[in-house]
Short mmCIF file of C-alpha atoms and ligand atoms in Angstrom, two decimals:
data_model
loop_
_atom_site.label_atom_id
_atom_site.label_comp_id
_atom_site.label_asym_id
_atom_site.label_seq_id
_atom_site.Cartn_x
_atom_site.Cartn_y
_atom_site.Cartn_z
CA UNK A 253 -19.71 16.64 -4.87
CA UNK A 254 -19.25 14.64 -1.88
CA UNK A 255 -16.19 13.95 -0.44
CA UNK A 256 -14.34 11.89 3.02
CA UNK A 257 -12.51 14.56 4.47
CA UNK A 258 -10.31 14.16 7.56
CA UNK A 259 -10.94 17.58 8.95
CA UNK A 260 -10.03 18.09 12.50
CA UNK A 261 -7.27 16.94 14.47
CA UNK A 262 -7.97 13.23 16.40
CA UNK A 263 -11.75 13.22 14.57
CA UNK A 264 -13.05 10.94 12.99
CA UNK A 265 -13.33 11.20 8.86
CA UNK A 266 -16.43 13.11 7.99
CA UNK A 267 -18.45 13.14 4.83
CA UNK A 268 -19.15 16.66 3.43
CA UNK A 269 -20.31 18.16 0.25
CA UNK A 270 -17.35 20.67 -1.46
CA UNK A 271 -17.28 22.15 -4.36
CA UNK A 272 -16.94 19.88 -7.90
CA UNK A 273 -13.11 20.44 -9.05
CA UNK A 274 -11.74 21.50 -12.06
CA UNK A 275 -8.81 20.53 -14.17
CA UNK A 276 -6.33 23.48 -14.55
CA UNK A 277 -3.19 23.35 -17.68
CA UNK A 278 -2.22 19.94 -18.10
CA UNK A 279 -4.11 18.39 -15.70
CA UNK A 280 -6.45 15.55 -15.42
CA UNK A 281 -10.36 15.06 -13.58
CA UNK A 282 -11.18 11.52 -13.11
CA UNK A 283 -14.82 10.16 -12.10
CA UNK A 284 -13.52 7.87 -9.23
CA UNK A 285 -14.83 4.60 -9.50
CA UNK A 286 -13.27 3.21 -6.58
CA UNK A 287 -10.97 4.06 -3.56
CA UNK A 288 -9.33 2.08 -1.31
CA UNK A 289 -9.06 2.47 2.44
CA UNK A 290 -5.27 1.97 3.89
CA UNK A 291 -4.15 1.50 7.69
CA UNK A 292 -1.58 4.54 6.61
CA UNK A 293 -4.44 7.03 6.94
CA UNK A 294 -5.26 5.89 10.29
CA UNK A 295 -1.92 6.36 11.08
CA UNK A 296 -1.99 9.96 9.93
CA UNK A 297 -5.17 10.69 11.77
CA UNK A 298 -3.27 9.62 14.66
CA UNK A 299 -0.93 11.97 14.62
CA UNK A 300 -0.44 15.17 16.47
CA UNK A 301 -1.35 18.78 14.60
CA UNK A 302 2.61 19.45 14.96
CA UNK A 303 2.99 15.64 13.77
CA UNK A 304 0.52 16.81 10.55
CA UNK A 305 3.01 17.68 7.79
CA UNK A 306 0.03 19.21 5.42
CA UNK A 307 -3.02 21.10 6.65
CA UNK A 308 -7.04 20.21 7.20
CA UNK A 309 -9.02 19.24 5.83
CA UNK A 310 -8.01 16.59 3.83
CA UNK A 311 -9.67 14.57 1.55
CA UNK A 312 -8.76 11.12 2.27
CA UNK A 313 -7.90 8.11 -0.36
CA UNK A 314 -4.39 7.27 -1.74
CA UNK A 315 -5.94 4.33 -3.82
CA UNK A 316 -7.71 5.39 -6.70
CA UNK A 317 -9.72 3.91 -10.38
CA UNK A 318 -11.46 6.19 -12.18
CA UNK A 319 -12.72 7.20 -15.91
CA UNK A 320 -11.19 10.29 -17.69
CA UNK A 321 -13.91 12.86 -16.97
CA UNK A 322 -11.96 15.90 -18.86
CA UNK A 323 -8.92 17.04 -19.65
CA UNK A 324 -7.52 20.44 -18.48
CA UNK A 325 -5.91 22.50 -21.16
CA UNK A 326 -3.01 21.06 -23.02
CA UNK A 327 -2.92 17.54 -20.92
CA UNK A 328 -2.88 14.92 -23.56
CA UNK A 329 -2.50 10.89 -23.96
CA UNK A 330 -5.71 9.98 -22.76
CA UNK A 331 -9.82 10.32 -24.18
CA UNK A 332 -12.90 10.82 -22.33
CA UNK A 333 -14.19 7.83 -20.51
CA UNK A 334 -11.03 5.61 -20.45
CA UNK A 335 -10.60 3.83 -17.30
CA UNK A 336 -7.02 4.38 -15.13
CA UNK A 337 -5.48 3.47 -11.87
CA UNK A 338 -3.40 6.51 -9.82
CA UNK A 339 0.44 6.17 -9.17
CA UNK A 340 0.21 7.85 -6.76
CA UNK A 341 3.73 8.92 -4.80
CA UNK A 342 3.83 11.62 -6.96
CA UNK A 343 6.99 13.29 -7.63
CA UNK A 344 9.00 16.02 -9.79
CA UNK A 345 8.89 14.25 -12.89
CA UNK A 346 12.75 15.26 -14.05
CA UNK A 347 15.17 14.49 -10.94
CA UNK A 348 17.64 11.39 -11.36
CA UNK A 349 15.15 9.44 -9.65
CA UNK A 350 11.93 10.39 -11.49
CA UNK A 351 13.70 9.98 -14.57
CA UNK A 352 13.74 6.36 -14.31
CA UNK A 353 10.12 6.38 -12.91
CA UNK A 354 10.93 6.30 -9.19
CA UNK A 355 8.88 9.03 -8.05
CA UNK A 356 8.39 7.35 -4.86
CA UNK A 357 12.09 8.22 -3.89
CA UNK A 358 11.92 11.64 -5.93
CA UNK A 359 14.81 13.60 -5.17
CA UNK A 360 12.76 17.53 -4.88
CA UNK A 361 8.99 16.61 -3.82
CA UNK A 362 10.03 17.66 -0.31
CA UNK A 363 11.34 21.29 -1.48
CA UNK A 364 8.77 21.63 -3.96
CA UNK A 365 6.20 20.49 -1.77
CA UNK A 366 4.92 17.50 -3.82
CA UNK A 367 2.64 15.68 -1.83
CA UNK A 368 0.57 12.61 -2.77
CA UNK A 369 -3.79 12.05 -3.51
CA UNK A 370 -5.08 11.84 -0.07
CA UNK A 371 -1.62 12.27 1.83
CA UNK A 372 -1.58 15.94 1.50
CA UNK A 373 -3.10 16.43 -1.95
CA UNK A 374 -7.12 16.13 -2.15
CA UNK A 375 -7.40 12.56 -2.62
CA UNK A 376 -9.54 10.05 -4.53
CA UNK A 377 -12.46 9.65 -1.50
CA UNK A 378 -14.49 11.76 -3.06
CA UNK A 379 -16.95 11.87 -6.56
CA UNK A 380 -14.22 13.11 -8.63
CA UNK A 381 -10.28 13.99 -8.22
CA UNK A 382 -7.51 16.13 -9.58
CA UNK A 383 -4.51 14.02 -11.24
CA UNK A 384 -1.75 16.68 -11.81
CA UNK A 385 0.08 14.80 -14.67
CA UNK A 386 -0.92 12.10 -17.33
CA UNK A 387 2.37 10.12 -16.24
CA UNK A 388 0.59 9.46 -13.00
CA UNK A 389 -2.23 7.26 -14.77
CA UNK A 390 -2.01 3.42 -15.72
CA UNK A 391 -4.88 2.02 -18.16
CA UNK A 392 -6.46 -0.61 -16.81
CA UNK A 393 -8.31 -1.80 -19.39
CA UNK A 394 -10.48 -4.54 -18.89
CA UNK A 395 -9.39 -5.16 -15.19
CA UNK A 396 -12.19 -5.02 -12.44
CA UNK A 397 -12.11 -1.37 -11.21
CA UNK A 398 -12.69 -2.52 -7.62
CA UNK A 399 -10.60 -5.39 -7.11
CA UNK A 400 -7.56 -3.47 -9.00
CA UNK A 401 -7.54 -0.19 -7.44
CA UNK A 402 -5.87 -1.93 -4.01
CA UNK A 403 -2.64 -2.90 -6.16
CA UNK A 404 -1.80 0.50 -6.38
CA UNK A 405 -0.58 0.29 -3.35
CA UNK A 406 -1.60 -2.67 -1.35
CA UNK A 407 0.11 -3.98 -4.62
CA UNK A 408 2.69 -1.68 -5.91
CA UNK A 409 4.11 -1.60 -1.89
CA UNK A 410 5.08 -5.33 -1.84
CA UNK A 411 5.73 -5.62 -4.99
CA UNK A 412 8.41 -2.69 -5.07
CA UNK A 413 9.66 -4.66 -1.06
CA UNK A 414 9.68 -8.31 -3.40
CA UNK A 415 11.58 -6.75 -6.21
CA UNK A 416 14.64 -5.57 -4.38
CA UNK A 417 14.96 -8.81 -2.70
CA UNK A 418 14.19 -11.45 -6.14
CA UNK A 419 17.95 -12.34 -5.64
CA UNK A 420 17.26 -13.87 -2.01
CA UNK A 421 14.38 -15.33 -3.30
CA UNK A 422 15.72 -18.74 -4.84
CA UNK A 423 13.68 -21.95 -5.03
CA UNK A 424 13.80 -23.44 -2.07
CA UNK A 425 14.52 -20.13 0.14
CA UNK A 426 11.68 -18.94 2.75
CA UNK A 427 10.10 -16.03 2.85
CA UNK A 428 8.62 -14.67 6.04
CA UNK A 429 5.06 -12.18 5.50
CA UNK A 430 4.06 -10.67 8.86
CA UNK A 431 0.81 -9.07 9.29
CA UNK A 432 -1.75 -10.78 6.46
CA UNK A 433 -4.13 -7.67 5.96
CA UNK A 434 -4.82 -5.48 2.78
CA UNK A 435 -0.62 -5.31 1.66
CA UNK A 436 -0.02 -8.46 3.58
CA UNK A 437 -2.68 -10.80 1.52
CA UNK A 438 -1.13 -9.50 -1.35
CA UNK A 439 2.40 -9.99 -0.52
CA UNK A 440 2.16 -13.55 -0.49
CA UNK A 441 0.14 -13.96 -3.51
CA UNK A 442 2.97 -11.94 -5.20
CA UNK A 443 5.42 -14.39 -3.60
CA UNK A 444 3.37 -17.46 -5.12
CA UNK A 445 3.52 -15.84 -8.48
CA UNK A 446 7.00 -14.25 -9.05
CA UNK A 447 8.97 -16.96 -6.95
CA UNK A 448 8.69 -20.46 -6.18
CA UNK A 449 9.99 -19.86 -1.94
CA UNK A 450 7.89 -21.23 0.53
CA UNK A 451 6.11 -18.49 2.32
CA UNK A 452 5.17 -18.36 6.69
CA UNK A 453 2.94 -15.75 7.42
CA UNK A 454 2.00 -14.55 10.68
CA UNK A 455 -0.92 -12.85 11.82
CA UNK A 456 -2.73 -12.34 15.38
CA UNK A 457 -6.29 -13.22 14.09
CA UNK A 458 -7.44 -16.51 13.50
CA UNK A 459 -9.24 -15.11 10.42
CA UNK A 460 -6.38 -13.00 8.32
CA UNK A 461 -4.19 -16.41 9.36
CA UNK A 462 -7.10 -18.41 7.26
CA UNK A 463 -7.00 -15.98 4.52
CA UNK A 464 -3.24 -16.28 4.16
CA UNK A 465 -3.49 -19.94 3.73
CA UNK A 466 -6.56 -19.03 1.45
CA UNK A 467 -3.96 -17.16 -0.89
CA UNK A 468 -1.29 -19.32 -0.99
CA UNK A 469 0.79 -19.14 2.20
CA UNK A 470 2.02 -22.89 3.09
CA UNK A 471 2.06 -21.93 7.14
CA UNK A 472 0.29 -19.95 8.89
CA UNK A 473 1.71 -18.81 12.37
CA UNK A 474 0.19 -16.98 15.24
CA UNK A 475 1.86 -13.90 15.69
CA UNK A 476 2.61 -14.53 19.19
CA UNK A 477 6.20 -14.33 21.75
CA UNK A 478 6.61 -17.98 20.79
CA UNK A 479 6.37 -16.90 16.94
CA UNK A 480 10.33 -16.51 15.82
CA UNK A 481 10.54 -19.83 18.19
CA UNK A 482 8.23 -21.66 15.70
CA UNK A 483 9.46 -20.22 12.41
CA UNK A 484 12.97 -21.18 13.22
CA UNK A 485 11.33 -24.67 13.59
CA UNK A 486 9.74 -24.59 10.94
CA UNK A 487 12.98 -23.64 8.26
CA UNK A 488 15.35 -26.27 10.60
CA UNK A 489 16.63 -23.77 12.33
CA UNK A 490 18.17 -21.55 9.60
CA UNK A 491 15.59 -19.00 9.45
CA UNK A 492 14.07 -16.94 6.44
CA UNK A 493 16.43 -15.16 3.61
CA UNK A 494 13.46 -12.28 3.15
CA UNK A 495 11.07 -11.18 5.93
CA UNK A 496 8.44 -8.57 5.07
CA UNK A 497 6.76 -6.97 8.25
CA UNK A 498 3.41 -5.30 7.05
CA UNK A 499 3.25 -4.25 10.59
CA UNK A 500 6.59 -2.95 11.74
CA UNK A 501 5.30 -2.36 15.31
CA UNK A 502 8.32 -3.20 18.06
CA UNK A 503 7.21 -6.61 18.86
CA UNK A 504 7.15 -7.37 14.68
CA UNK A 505 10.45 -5.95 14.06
CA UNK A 506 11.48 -8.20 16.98
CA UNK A 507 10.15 -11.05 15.63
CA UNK A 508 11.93 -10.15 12.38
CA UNK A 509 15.25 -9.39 13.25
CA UNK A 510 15.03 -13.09 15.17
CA UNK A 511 13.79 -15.01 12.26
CA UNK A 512 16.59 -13.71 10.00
CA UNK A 513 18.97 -16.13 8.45
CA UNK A 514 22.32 -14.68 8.05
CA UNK A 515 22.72 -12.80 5.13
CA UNK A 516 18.72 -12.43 5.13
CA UNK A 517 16.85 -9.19 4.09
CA UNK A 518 14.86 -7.72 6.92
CA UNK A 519 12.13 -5.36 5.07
CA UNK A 520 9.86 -2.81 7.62
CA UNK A 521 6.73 -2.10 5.51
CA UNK A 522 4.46 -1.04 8.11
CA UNK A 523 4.36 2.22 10.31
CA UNK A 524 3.95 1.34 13.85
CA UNK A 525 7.03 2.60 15.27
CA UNK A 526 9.06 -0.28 15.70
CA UNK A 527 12.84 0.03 15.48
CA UNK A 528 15.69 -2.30 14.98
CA UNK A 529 18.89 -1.92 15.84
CA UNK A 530 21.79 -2.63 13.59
CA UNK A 531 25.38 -3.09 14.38
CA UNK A 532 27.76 -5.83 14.13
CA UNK A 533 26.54 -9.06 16.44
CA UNK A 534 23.21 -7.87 16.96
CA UNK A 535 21.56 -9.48 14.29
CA UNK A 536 22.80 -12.37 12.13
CA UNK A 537 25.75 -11.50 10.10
CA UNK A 538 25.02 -9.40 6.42
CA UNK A 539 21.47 -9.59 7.22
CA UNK A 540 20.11 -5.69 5.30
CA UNK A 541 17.41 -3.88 7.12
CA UNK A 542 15.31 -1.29 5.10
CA UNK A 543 12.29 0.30 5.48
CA UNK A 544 11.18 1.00 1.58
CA UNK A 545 8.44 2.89 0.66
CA UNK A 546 5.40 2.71 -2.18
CA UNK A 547 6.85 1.26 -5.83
CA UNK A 548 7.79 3.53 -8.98
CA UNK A 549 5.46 3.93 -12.30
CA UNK A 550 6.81 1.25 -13.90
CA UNK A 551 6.23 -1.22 -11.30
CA UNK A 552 3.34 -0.52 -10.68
CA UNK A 553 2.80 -1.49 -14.77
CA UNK A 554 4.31 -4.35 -14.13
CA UNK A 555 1.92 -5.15 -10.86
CA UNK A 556 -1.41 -4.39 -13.51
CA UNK A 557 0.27 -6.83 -15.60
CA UNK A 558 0.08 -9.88 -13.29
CA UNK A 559 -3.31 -9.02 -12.47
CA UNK A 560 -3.88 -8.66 -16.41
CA UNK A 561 -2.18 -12.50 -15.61
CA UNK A 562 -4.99 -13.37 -13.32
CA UNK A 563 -2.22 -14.19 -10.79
CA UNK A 564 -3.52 -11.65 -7.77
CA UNK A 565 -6.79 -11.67 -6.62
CA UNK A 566 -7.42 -9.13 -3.96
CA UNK A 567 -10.25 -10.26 -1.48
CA UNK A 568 -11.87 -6.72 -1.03
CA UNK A 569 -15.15 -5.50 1.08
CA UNK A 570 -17.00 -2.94 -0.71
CA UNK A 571 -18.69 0.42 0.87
CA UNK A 572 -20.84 3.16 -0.31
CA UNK A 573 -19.08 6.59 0.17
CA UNK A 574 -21.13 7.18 2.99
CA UNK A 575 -20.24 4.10 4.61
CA UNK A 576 -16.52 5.39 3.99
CA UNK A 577 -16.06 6.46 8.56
CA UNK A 578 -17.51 2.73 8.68
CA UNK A 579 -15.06 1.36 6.59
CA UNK A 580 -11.96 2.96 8.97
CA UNK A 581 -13.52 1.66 12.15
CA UNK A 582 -13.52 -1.51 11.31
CA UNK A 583 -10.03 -1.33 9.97
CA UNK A 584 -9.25 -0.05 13.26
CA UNK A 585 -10.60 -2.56 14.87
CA UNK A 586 -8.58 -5.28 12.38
CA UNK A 587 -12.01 -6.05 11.43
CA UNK A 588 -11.54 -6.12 7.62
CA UNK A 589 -10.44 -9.32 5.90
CA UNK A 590 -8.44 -7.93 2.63
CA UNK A 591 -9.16 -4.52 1.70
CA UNK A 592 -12.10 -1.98 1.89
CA UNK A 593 -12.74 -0.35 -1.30
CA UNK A 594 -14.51 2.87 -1.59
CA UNK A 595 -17.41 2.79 -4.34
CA UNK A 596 -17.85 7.35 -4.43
CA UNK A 597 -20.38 6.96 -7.37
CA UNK A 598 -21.74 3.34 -6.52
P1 NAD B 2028 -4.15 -3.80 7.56
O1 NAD B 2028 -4.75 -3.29 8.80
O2 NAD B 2028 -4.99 -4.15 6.41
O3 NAD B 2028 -3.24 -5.08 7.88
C1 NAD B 2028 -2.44 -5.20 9.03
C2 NAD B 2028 -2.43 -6.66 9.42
O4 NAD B 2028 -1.47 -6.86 10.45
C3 NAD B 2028 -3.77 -7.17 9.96
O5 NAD B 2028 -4.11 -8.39 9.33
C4 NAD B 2028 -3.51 -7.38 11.44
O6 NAD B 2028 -4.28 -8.42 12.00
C5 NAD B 2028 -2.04 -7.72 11.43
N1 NAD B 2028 -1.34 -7.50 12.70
C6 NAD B 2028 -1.54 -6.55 13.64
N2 NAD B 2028 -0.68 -6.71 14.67
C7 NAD B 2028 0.09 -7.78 14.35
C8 NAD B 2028 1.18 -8.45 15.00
N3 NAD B 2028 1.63 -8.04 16.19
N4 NAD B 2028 1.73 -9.52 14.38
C9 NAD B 2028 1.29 -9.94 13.17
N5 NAD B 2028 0.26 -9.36 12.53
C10 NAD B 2028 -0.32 -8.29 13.11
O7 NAD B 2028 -3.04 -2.69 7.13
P2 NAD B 2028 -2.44 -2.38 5.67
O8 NAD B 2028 -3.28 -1.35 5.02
O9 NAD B 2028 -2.15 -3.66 5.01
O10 NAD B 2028 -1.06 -1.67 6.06
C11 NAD B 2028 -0.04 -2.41 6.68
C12 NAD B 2028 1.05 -1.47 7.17
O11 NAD B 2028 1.81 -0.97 6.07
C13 NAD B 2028 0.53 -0.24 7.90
O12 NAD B 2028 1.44 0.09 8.94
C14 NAD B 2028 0.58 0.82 6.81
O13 NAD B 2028 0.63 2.12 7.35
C15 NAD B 2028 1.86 0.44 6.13
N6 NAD B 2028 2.07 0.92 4.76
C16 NAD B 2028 3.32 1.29 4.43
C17 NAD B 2028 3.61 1.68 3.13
C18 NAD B 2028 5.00 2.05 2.75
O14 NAD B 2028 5.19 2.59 1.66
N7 NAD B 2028 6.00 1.78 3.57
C19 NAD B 2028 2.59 1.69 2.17
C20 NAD B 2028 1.30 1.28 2.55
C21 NAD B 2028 1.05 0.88 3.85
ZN1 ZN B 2029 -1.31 3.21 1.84
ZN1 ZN B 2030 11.81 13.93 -8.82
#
C-alpha cells in the first residue's frame, strides 16, 4: 500500500509503497478514508535525531476516519465496513487516568512505550492503519468523513483547553483565540457553541483573520507588538478571563500573559517554544498558566456530538495522498486556510 513516511532526519515526507498491514490479537485494520495534516508533525520533522523520541521512518498522520477493514483475532464491538474516527493519544487502558478515559495524560505510556498513530506508531497517512484497541475508535455515523476527521484533534485539543476553563467562561466574559489555523478556527467555533463570551482572535494573515470572523469571532486582531495594546482596548481595559494560544511561540505567550485579566486562565496550545514565567507580580494576580495536551475518549464523544449538532464546521482543503509533501509545504508556509485533509484511497 502506499504510505507518507517521514523517513530521514530534516527531509521532507516521502511517499513510498510498504507492505499492506495486518491486524494481530485484538486489534483493528481500518481503510483510511481521510487524514488530516497537523503543524505538530512539522514540528517533529524539525527536530534533531537526538530530539526524535521514536525511530524512522515514520508514517505520518495523527488524524484519522476510516471503515473497519477486519478484525484481528478476538477484537470485538465493531463489523466490517462501519465508519470510525481515531482517539488517538493512546494510552494503557487501566492506570487512574485511563480509567476515566484520559489516555492523553496516561499515567504508564512513557514506561510502556505507548506512543500515538503517526507520533511514533505507523500512522493513518497511508491506505490502511493498525488501531491497537477497539476503545480507541468513535462511530461516526453519518458525519462527513472528511470534514470530521480534523476534530479529532484540531477538535478534541480545544475542546479538552475550553472544558477546563467553562467556569471562566460566563456570559459576558472574553475569551482571547490566538493563532486562527486548523485548532484555532475551531476553537472559536467551539466558543460560539458551548458559551455565550465574546471571542478576539488574533492572527498575522489577513486571510486566517477573515476566516475567524467567518466562524464566529466578533474581532479580529492583527497579531502584531501593538496586539495586547488593542485587546486591552477592546475589553475596557480589564483584559480576557481565558486566552488560548494555538501558537505558543515567545512573542504569543507574551501577548498572552499581557492580555490576562486577573484571575484569567492563560492556556499554551501550540509548540513553538515560547515560555512564560510565573511568580508572584509577574503576571496579574491568580491568573493559571497550563500547557494541556490532546482531550480524553470521552471528549472527544462529546466533540462528534456537536458536530452530530451541526454546530462545527471545519473549513478543510482536500489532497490526494500523493499530494500529501504538498499539503505540509503549504502549511509551512501558513498557506492553508483551515485544515488539509488527506484523502489515501480518494
Ligand atoms: P496551523 O498552522 O494550522 O495554525 C497556526 C495559526 O497560527 C496560523 O493561522 C498562523 O497564521 C497563526 N500564527 C502564526 N504565527 C502567529 C503569531 N505570531 N500570532 C498569531 N497567529 C500566528 O497549526 P495547527 O495545526 O492549528 O496547530 C497549532 C499549534 O498547536 C501548533 O504549534 C501545533 O503543534 C500545536 N498542537 C498542540 C497540541 C497539544 O496537544 N498541545 C495538539 C495539536 C496541535
Ligand atoms: Zn496534532
Ligand atoms: Zn494509562
Amino acid at each position: 500500500m502506499k504510505a507518507v513516511q517521514y523517513r530521514t532526519v530534516g527531509a521532507a515526507p516521502e511517499v513510498v509503497t510498504v507492505p499492506d498491514p495486518e491486524p494481530g490479537p485484538g486489534q483493528i485494520l481500518l481503510k483510511v478514508t481521510a487524514a488530516g495534516v497537523c503543524h505538530s508533525d512539522i514540528a517533529v520533522m524539525s527536530w534533531t535525531a537526538d530530539e526524535l523520541p521514536f525511530p524512522l521512518p515514520l508514517t505520518l498522520g495523527h488524524e484519522g476516519v476510516g471503515t473497519i477493514a477486519a478484525l484481528g483475532e478476538g477484537a470485538e464491538g465493531f463489523s466490517a465496513g462501519d465508519p470510525v474516527a481515531v482517539y488517538g493519544p493512546w494510552g494503557c487502558g487501566t492506570c487512574v487516568n485511563c480509567a476515566q478515559g484520559k489516555e492523553n495524560y496516561c499515567l504508564r505510556a512513557k514506561e510502556l512505550g505507548i506512543v500515538p498513530p503517526g507520533l511514533g506508531a505507523p500512522g493513518a497517512m497511508a491506505e490502511y492503519m493498525i488501531v491497537d484497541n477497539p476503545r480507541h475508535l468513535v462511530p461516526i455515523g453519518d458525519l462527513d468523513p472528511v470534514k470530521t476527521v480534523p476534530l479529532t484533534d484540531a477538535g478534541l485539543t480545544p475542546y479538552h483547553a475550553i472544558k477546563r476553563s467553562m467556569a471562566k467562561l460566563v456570559p459576558g466574559a472574553t475569551a482571547v483565540v490566538i493563532g486562527a489555523g486548523g485548532l484555532g478556527h475551531v476553537a472559536i467555533q467551539l466558543l460560539r457553541a458551548m458559551t455565550a463570551v465574546r471571542v478576539i482572535a488574533l492572527d498575522v494573515s489577513d486571510e486566517k483573520l477573515a476566516l475567524a470572523r467567518t466562524v464566529g469571532a466578533h474581532e479580529a486582531v492583527l497579531s502584531d507588538q501593538h496586539a495586547a495594546a488593542k485587546v486591552l482596548e477592546l475589553t475596557g481595559g480589564a483584559g480576557a478571563q481565558v486566552v488560548l494560544d494555538f501558537v505558543g511561540a515567545p512573542p504569543t505567550v507574551k501577548t498572552a500573559g499581557a492580555v490576562a485579566q486577573v484571575d484569567g486562565d492563560v492556556t499554551i496550545v501550540g509548540i513553538g517554544g515560547g515560555m512564560l514565567p510565573v511568580g508572584f507580580g509577574v503576571l496579574p494576580y491568580g491568573t493559571t498558566v497550563t500547557a494541556p495536551y490532546w482531550g480524553s475518549r470521552r471528549e472527544l464523544a462529546e466533540v462528534l456530538d456537536l458536530a452530530h449538532a451541526g454546530a462545527v464546521d471545519v473549513h478543510v482543503e482536500t489532497y490526494s495522498i500523493d499530494e500529501a509533501p504538498l499539503a505540509y509545504e503549504r502549511l509551512h508556509a501558513g498557506r492553508i486556510n483551515g485544515r488539509a485533509v488527506i484523502l489515501p484511497n480518494g
